[in-house]
Amino acid sequence: MLIFHNPVHGKHDGRQEMFRGRLVPCHETPARLEYVLDALRERGIGTLRAPAAPDLDLIRRVHSPRYVDFLQRAWADWIALDPANAELDILPSVWPVRGFRHDISPSNFAARVGLFSFDSGSPLTAGTWEAAAAGAACAIDAARAVSSGHGPRTAMALTRPPGHHAGADFFGGYCFLNNAALAAQALREAGAERVAVLDIDYHHGNGTQSLFYERGDVLTVSVHGDPTTEYPFFLGYADEPGQGAGLGANLNLPLAAGTDFAGWTEALEQGLAAIGRFKPDALVIALGVDTYEGDPISKFKLRSADYLRVGARLARLGLPAVFTMEGGYAVAEVGVNVANVLEGYAG
Ligand code: OKS
Ligand code: ZN
């Protein structure tokens, strides 16, 4: 397995996120990825590669060009407001909800941050664009590597910040560019006629779902904590089948908080059956290990050894596959759990 790792992921290093009226330390830290890299090196799993420069044109075919421009320039605009802002991160404070206009682009910086985001838990920092763009490059390169016909059948984009909450023109849930969606689009453009995205992070991949909701060429399947009680709350319910050409090409499998591996596996099998019926040419796996029993912000009960079985089960699909790295915040165990999925996958 080829593993494209993001050498500049550490440039995205948020100071604080908003939680219950307080600013608290970010869960999504650089250490998460370092634990994964350490575990892979220690166990000799995969071949590590750095990505090439990001394909900005492909990024602009998945995300709206005005959102990409915003991300690229946000830090400079923030500093232009006040040089002292260099010591602070950007967090949104105002959003256009129901009844507000969505067809305008205010020039006010705070308004623009709100226009392009959906929560106050995802600080945009000095290095966010650079880190996210290099992560996007990992996803695109991984997709192209498994598309070449003579290369590896499996590759991973080992990166942070994660991506599955980011939509065409918004960030949130610690995500800025949607790596799984970029991989799916890159697979399509490299010749796969149908691509399935399987999201097994604890949280619903709302960004990925929304990006492909009206497309029939990309099936999106997500197994996740029931959004009635779990983030992102406003999408990810069972009655979201897709729309237009995409009708029937989205499947949400929400599970109650507290679900253990047996219950989770039943949902996974339903998702895999749907993927089998779709007959994809390639697969993207949005891999979060926040389904782990020790995760500090999630409520499923998977154990470290279970991830070996998850990997082995996914490998049985026999498809060219790209893994992207999503959530997982039990920092020290993130490495073991991701390495277990990949080891189980390799067989
Ligand atoms: C709000 C909690 C925000 C949860 C973000 C979830 C990030 C994640 N304080 N997505 O997969 O892991
Ligand atoms: Zn998650």
Short mmCIF file of C-alpha atoms and ligand atoms in Angstrom, two decimals:
data_model
loop_
_atom_site.label_atom_id
_atom_site.label_comp_id
_atom_site.label_asym_id
_atom_site.label_seq_id
_atom_site.Cartn_x
_atom_site.Cartn_y
_atom_site.Cartn_z
CA MET A 1 0.00 0.00 0.00
CA LEU A 2 1.24 3.44 -0.96
CA ILE A 3 0.76 6.00 1.79
CA PHE A 4 0.84 9.64 0.79
CA HIS A 5 1.54 11.49 4.01
CA ASN A 6 1.21 15.23 4.40
CA PRO A 7 4.62 16.64 5.35
CA VAL A 8 3.15 20.06 6.29
CA HIS A 9 0.10 18.87 8.26
CA GLY A 10 1.60 20.44 11.39
CA LYS A 11 1.10 23.91 9.91
CA HIS A 12 -2.56 23.51 10.76
CA ASP A 13 -2.36 23.76 14.52
CA GLY A 14 -5.45 25.40 15.97
CA ARG A 15 -5.20 26.89 19.39
CA GLN A 16 -8.78 26.62 20.59
CA GLU A 17 -12.30 25.60 19.64
CA MET A 18 -15.57 26.85 21.06
CA PHE A 19 -17.26 24.39 23.42
CA ARG A 20 -20.19 25.25 25.70
CA GLY A 21 -19.39 28.95 25.78
CA ARG A 22 -15.69 28.47 26.43
CA LEU A 23 -12.63 28.28 24.25
CA VAL A 24 -11.01 24.89 24.93
CA PRO A 25 -7.92 23.20 23.43
CA CYS A 26 -8.47 21.68 19.98
CA HIS A 27 -9.04 17.92 19.77
CA GLU A 28 -7.75 17.81 16.21
CA THR A 29 -4.00 18.13 16.87
CA PRO A 30 -0.79 17.44 14.90
CA ALA A 31 0.10 14.67 17.39
CA ARG A 32 -2.75 12.54 15.99
CA LEU A 33 -0.96 12.05 12.70
CA GLU A 34 2.46 11.59 14.25
CA TYR A 35 1.10 8.63 16.23
CA VAL A 36 -0.15 7.06 13.01
CA LEU A 37 3.17 7.59 11.24
CA ASP A 38 5.04 6.10 14.21
CA ALA A 39 2.78 3.03 14.29
CA LEU A 40 3.12 2.45 10.53
CA ARG A 41 6.90 2.80 10.62
CA GLU A 42 7.22 0.58 13.68
CA ARG A 43 5.13 -2.19 12.11
CA GLY A 44 6.54 -1.76 8.61
CA ILE A 45 3.11 -1.09 7.08
CA GLY A 46 2.98 0.57 3.66
CA THR A 47 5.41 2.69 1.68
CA LEU A 48 5.47 6.36 2.62
CA ARG A 49 5.50 9.04 -0.08
CA ALA A 50 5.20 12.82 -0.07
CA PRO A 51 2.58 14.29 -2.43
CA ALA A 52 3.22 16.37 -5.55
CA ALA A 53 1.91 19.95 -5.74
CA PRO A 54 -1.90 20.14 -5.34
CA ASP A 55 -4.01 20.13 -8.51
CA LEU A 56 -5.86 23.39 -7.87
CA ASP A 57 -8.05 22.91 -10.93
CA LEU A 58 -9.37 19.62 -9.57
CA ILE A 59 -9.87 21.21 -6.16
CA ARG A 60 -11.92 23.95 -7.89
CA ARG A 61 -14.06 21.34 -9.64
CA VAL A 62 -15.06 19.91 -6.24
CA HIS A 63 -15.13 23.09 -4.15
CA SER A 64 -16.47 26.41 -5.42
CA PRO A 65 -13.74 28.69 -6.75
CA ARG A 66 -14.88 31.55 -4.47
CA TYR A 67 -14.56 29.26 -1.42
CA VAL A 68 -11.07 28.16 -2.50
CA ASP A 69 -10.12 31.84 -2.98
CA PHE A 70 -11.48 32.62 0.47
CA LEU A 71 -9.46 29.83 2.13
CA GLN A 72 -6.32 30.76 0.26
CA ARG A 73 -6.54 34.44 1.27
CA ALA A 74 -8.22 34.22 4.67
CA TRP A 75 -5.09 34.49 6.79
CA ALA A 76 -3.72 37.50 4.90
CA ASP A 77 -7.11 39.22 5.16
CA TRP A 78 -7.21 38.48 8.90
CA ILE A 79 -3.76 40.00 9.46
CA ALA A 80 -4.73 43.01 7.33
CA LEU A 81 -7.51 43.75 9.84
CA ASP A 82 -4.94 44.05 12.64
CA PRO A 83 -1.34 42.75 12.74
CA ALA A 84 -1.95 41.65 16.34
CA ASN A 85 -4.34 39.02 14.91
CA ALA A 86 -1.25 36.94 14.11
CA GLU A 87 -1.44 35.64 17.69
CA LEU A 88 -5.07 34.55 17.27
CA ASP A 89 -6.96 32.06 15.11
CA ILE A 90 -9.98 32.80 12.94
CA LEU A 91 -13.28 31.50 14.32
CA PRO A 92 -16.67 32.42 12.86
CA SER A 93 -19.21 34.29 14.94
CA VAL A 94 -22.12 35.02 12.59
CA TRP A 95 -23.96 32.85 10.06
CA PRO A 96 -26.65 33.31 7.41
CA VAL A 97 -29.41 30.99 8.68
CA ARG A 98 -32.99 30.62 7.37
CA GLY A 99 -34.44 33.83 5.98
CA PHE A 100 -31.07 35.45 5.32
CA ARG A 101 -29.77 36.01 1.82
CA HIS A 102 -27.39 33.43 0.39
CA ASP A 103 -26.84 35.11 -2.97
CA ILE A 104 -24.51 37.85 -1.75
CA SER A 105 -20.85 38.07 -0.75
CA PRO A 106 -20.38 40.59 2.03
CA SER A 107 -16.98 42.29 2.14
CA ASN A 108 -16.87 42.30 5.95
CA PHE A 109 -14.36 39.66 7.07
CA ALA A 110 -16.41 38.18 9.92
CA ALA A 111 -19.41 37.90 7.62
CA ARG A 112 -17.34 36.12 5.01
CA VAL A 113 -16.00 33.62 7.55
CA GLY A 114 -19.59 32.88 8.57
CA LEU A 115 -20.71 32.57 4.96
CA PHE A 116 -18.14 29.83 4.36
CA SER A 117 -18.49 27.83 7.61
CA PHE A 118 -21.02 26.03 9.79
CA ASP A 119 -19.56 25.84 13.29
CA SER A 120 -17.24 27.57 15.72
CA GLY A 121 -15.14 24.52 16.49
CA SER A 122 -12.84 24.68 13.48
CA PRO A 123 -10.18 27.39 13.81
CA LEU A 124 -8.67 28.64 10.58
CA THR A 125 -4.99 29.31 11.28
CA ALA A 126 -1.90 30.73 9.59
CA GLY A 127 -1.04 27.37 8.03
CA THR A 128 -4.50 25.94 7.41
CA TRP A 129 -4.55 26.53 3.67
CA GLU A 130 -1.07 25.12 3.15
CA ALA A 131 -1.79 22.03 5.24
CA ALA A 132 -5.23 21.42 3.72
CA ALA A 133 -3.96 21.90 0.16
CA ALA A 134 -1.09 19.44 0.72
CA GLY A 135 -3.63 17.01 2.19
CA ALA A 136 -5.81 17.41 -0.89
CA ALA A 137 -2.71 16.61 -2.95
CA CYS A 138 -2.26 13.40 -0.92
CA ALA A 139 -5.84 12.38 -1.73
CA ILE A 140 -5.53 13.20 -5.43
CA ASP A 141 -2.17 11.44 -5.74
CA ALA A 142 -3.51 8.38 -3.92
CA ALA A 143 -6.44 8.22 -6.33
CA ARG A 144 -4.19 8.57 -9.36
CA ALA A 145 -1.79 5.91 -8.02
CA VAL A 146 -4.53 3.26 -7.83
CA SER A 147 -5.92 4.31 -11.22
CA SER A 148 -2.83 3.69 -13.29
CA GLY A 149 -3.60 0.02 -13.92
CA HIS A 150 -0.10 -1.23 -13.21
CA GLY A 151 0.46 0.46 -9.83
CA PRO A 152 -0.79 -0.50 -6.36
CA ARG A 153 -4.49 -1.31 -5.84
CA THR A 154 -4.62 0.51 -2.54
CA ALA A 155 -3.34 3.88 -1.38
CA MET A 156 -3.93 6.15 1.56
CA ALA A 157 -4.04 9.89 2.04
CA LEU A 158 -2.58 10.12 5.52
CA THR A 159 -3.34 13.70 6.36
CA ARG A 160 -4.95 16.24 8.60
CA PRO A 161 -6.95 18.40 8.86
CA PRO A 162 -9.63 15.85 7.99
CA GLY A 163 -12.10 16.47 5.17
CA HIS A 164 -15.47 14.72 5.24
CA HIS A 165 -17.46 17.60 6.77
CA ALA A 166 -16.24 20.16 4.19
CA GLY A 167 -18.71 20.90 1.41
CA ALA A 168 -18.57 22.73 -1.89
CA ASP A 169 -18.26 26.09 -0.15
CA PHE A 170 -17.98 25.57 3.58
CA PHE A 171 -15.67 24.38 6.33
CA GLY A 172 -16.61 22.92 9.72
CA GLY A 173 -16.11 19.86 11.89
CA TYR A 174 -12.33 20.44 11.72
CA CYS A 175 -12.49 20.02 7.90
CA PHE A 176 -11.56 22.50 5.12
CA LEU A 177 -11.04 20.56 1.87
CA ASN A 178 -12.90 17.30 1.37
CA ASN A 179 -10.13 14.76 0.76
CA ALA A 180 -12.49 11.81 0.25
CA ALA A 181 -14.53 13.74 -2.32
CA LEU A 182 -11.37 14.90 -4.08
CA ALA A 183 -10.19 11.29 -4.24
CA ALA A 184 -13.56 10.19 -5.65
CA GLN A 185 -13.51 12.94 -8.27
CA ALA A 186 -9.90 12.12 -9.19
CA LEU A 187 -10.86 8.43 -9.57
CA ARG A 188 -13.74 9.43 -11.86
CA GLU A 189 -11.52 11.62 -13.97
CA ALA A 190 -8.90 8.85 -14.20
CA GLY A 191 -11.46 6.53 -15.77
CA ALA A 192 -13.58 4.92 -13.04
CA GLU A 193 -17.20 5.20 -14.24
CA ARG A 194 -18.71 4.61 -10.82
CA VAL A 195 -17.10 5.29 -7.47
CA ALA A 196 -18.38 4.41 -4.00
CA VAL A 197 -17.44 6.41 -0.93
CA LEU A 198 -17.78 4.49 2.34
CA ASP A 199 -17.51 6.72 5.40
CA ILE A 200 -16.86 4.85 8.65
CA ASP A 201 -15.96 7.81 10.82
CA TYR A 202 -18.14 8.21 13.93
CA HIS A 203 -19.64 11.39 12.48
CA HIS A 204 -21.82 11.65 9.41
CA GLY A 205 -19.85 12.83 6.37
CA ASN A 206 -22.20 15.68 5.58
CA GLY A 207 -19.78 17.41 3.24
CA THR A 208 -19.24 14.34 1.09
CA GLN A 209 -22.96 13.58 1.01
CA SER A 210 -23.85 17.10 -0.06
CA LEU A 211 -21.15 17.21 -2.75
CA PHE A 212 -22.50 14.10 -4.47
CA TYR A 213 -26.18 14.25 -3.47
CA GLU A 214 -27.43 14.91 -7.00
CA ARG A 215 -24.91 12.69 -8.78
CA GLY A 216 -25.55 9.10 -9.81
CA ASP A 217 -21.92 8.31 -10.58
CA VAL A 218 -20.75 8.46 -6.96
CA LEU A 219 -22.49 6.39 -4.28
CA THR A 220 -22.07 7.77 -0.77
CA VAL A 221 -22.58 5.46 2.22
CA SER A 222 -22.04 6.53 5.83
CA VAL A 223 -22.23 4.54 9.08
CA HIS A 224 -22.31 7.00 11.97
CA GLY A 225 -23.71 8.18 15.27
CA ASP A 226 -27.38 9.15 15.00
CA PRO A 227 -27.45 12.89 14.25
CA THR A 228 -30.47 13.30 16.54
CA THR A 229 -27.87 13.30 19.34
CA GLU A 230 -24.52 13.42 17.53
CA TYR A 231 -22.63 16.01 15.49
CA PRO A 232 -23.26 17.26 12.77
CA PHE A 233 -26.95 17.12 13.87
CA PHE A 234 -28.50 18.62 10.74
CA LEU A 235 -27.76 15.92 8.16
CA GLY A 236 -27.10 12.18 8.15
CA TYR A 237 -30.59 10.77 8.78
CA ALA A 238 -31.85 7.55 7.22
CA ASP A 239 -34.35 9.35 4.97
CA GLU A 240 -31.79 11.04 2.72
CA PRO A 241 -31.74 8.91 -0.44
CA GLY A 242 -30.15 11.36 -2.87
CA GLN A 243 -31.89 13.57 -5.40
CA GLY A 244 -32.35 13.85 -9.15
CA ALA A 245 -29.71 11.78 -10.91
CA GLY A 246 -28.41 10.92 -7.44
CA LEU A 247 -31.67 9.40 -6.19
CA GLY A 248 -30.74 6.06 -4.62
CA ALA A 249 -27.03 6.92 -4.54
CA ASN A 250 -26.83 7.98 -0.88
CA LEU A 251 -27.25 5.67 2.08
CA ASN A 252 -27.13 6.79 5.70
CA LEU A 253 -26.89 4.18 8.44
CA PRO A 254 -27.25 6.09 11.71
CA LEU A 255 -26.68 4.12 14.92
CA ALA A 256 -27.46 4.96 18.52
CA ALA A 257 -24.71 6.22 20.77
CA GLY A 258 -23.36 3.24 22.70
CA THR A 259 -23.41 0.85 19.71
CA ASP A 260 -20.79 -1.92 19.99
CA PHE A 261 -18.84 -3.76 17.29
CA ALA A 262 -21.59 -6.33 16.69
CA GLY A 263 -24.20 -3.65 16.07
CA TRP A 264 -21.81 -1.55 14.03
CA THR A 265 -20.88 -4.56 11.88
CA GLU A 266 -24.55 -5.16 10.98
CA ALA A 267 -24.80 -1.64 9.65
CA LEU A 268 -21.48 -1.98 7.84
CA GLU A 269 -22.80 -5.13 6.11
CA GLN A 270 -25.86 -3.19 4.90
CA GLY A 271 -23.55 -0.53 3.53
CA LEU A 272 -21.33 -3.11 1.84
CA ALA A 273 -24.39 -4.78 0.28
CA ALA A 274 -25.43 -1.42 -1.21
CA ILE A 275 -21.92 -0.92 -2.54
CA GLY A 276 -22.02 -4.40 -4.09
CA ARG A 277 -25.31 -3.59 -5.87
CA PHE A 278 -23.85 -0.31 -7.17
CA LYS A 279 -20.96 -2.20 -8.83
CA PRO A 280 -18.38 0.54 -8.44
CA ASP A 281 -15.06 0.51 -10.27
CA ALA A 282 -13.28 1.99 -7.27
CA LEU A 283 -13.80 2.70 -3.60
CA VAL A 284 -12.92 5.55 -1.25
CA ILE A 285 -12.91 4.79 2.46
CA ALA A 286 -13.22 7.80 4.72
CA LEU A 287 -11.52 6.26 7.73
CA GLY A 288 -12.15 7.78 11.13
CA VAL A 289 -11.17 5.83 14.22
CA ASP A 290 -13.33 7.93 16.53
CA THR A 291 -15.58 4.82 16.65
CA TYR A 292 -13.05 3.57 19.23
CA GLU A 293 -14.38 2.93 22.74
CA GLY A 294 -11.85 5.33 24.26
CA ASP A 295 -12.58 8.27 21.97
CA PRO A 296 -13.14 11.40 24.05
CA ILE A 297 -15.84 12.97 21.86
CA SER A 298 -17.65 9.91 20.46
CA LYS A 299 -19.82 7.10 21.79
CA PHE A 300 -19.36 3.81 19.91
CA LYS A 301 -17.59 0.89 21.52
CA LEU A 302 -15.11 -0.52 19.00
CA ARG A 303 -11.91 -2.00 20.43
CA SER A 304 -8.47 -1.85 18.90
CA ALA A 305 -8.53 -5.50 17.76
CA ASP A 306 -11.84 -4.89 15.94
CA TYR A 307 -10.07 -2.65 13.45
CA LEU A 308 -8.10 -5.63 12.13
CA ARG A 309 -11.42 -7.27 11.21
CA VAL A 310 -12.73 -4.04 9.69
CA GLY A 311 -9.71 -3.86 7.40
CA ALA A 312 -9.99 -7.53 6.41
CA ARG A 313 -13.70 -7.13 5.61
CA LEU A 314 -13.13 -4.07 3.43
CA ALA A 315 -10.38 -5.86 1.51
CA ARG A 316 -12.87 -8.58 0.55
CA LEU A 317 -14.60 -6.07 -1.73
CA GLY A 318 -11.60 -6.54 -3.99
CA LEU A 319 -11.76 -2.99 -5.36
CA PRO A 320 -9.06 -0.45 -6.08
CA ALA A 321 -9.29 1.68 -2.96
CA VAL A 322 -8.19 4.97 -1.48
CA PHE A 323 -8.29 5.53 2.27
CA THR A 324 -8.51 9.05 3.64
CA MET A 325 -7.79 9.92 7.26
CA GLU A 326 -10.73 11.48 9.10
CA GLY A 327 -11.37 11.66 12.87
CA GLY A 328 -10.03 9.89 15.96
CA TYR A 329 -9.05 11.75 19.12
CA ALA A 330 -7.86 9.14 21.61
CA VAL A 331 -4.52 10.41 20.44
CA ALA A 332 -2.19 7.64 21.58
CA GLU A 333 -4.51 4.90 20.25
CA VAL A 334 -5.19 6.54 16.88
CA GLY A 335 -1.93 5.12 15.56
CA VAL A 336 -2.63 1.54 16.63
CA ASN A 337 -6.20 1.65 15.38
CA VAL A 338 -5.37 3.04 11.92
CA ALA A 339 -2.43 0.63 11.59
CA ASN A 340 -4.78 -2.24 12.51
CA VAL A 341 -7.22 -1.33 9.73
CA LEU A 342 -4.40 -1.21 7.19
CA GLU A 343 -2.79 -4.43 8.44
CA GLY A 344 -6.16 -6.21 8.36
CA TYR A 345 -6.70 -4.85 4.85
CA ALA A 346 -3.31 -6.07 3.63
CA GLY A 347 -4.17 -9.55 5.03
C1 OKS B 1 -18.33 20.33 18.97
C2 OKS B 1 -17.87 18.99 18.56
C3 OKS B 1 -17.38 19.03 17.17
C4 OKS B 1 -17.22 17.65 16.69
C5 OKS B 1 -16.48 17.66 15.40
C6 OKS B 1 -16.37 16.28 14.87
C7 OKS B 1 -15.13 16.13 14.07
C8 OKS B 1 -15.01 14.76 13.53
N1 OKS B 1 -17.57 20.84 20.04
N2 OKS B 1 -15.64 14.48 12.40
O1 OKS B 1 -15.54 13.31 11.84
O2 OKS B 1 -14.37 13.89 14.03
ZN ZN B 2 -15.45 12.04 13.34
#
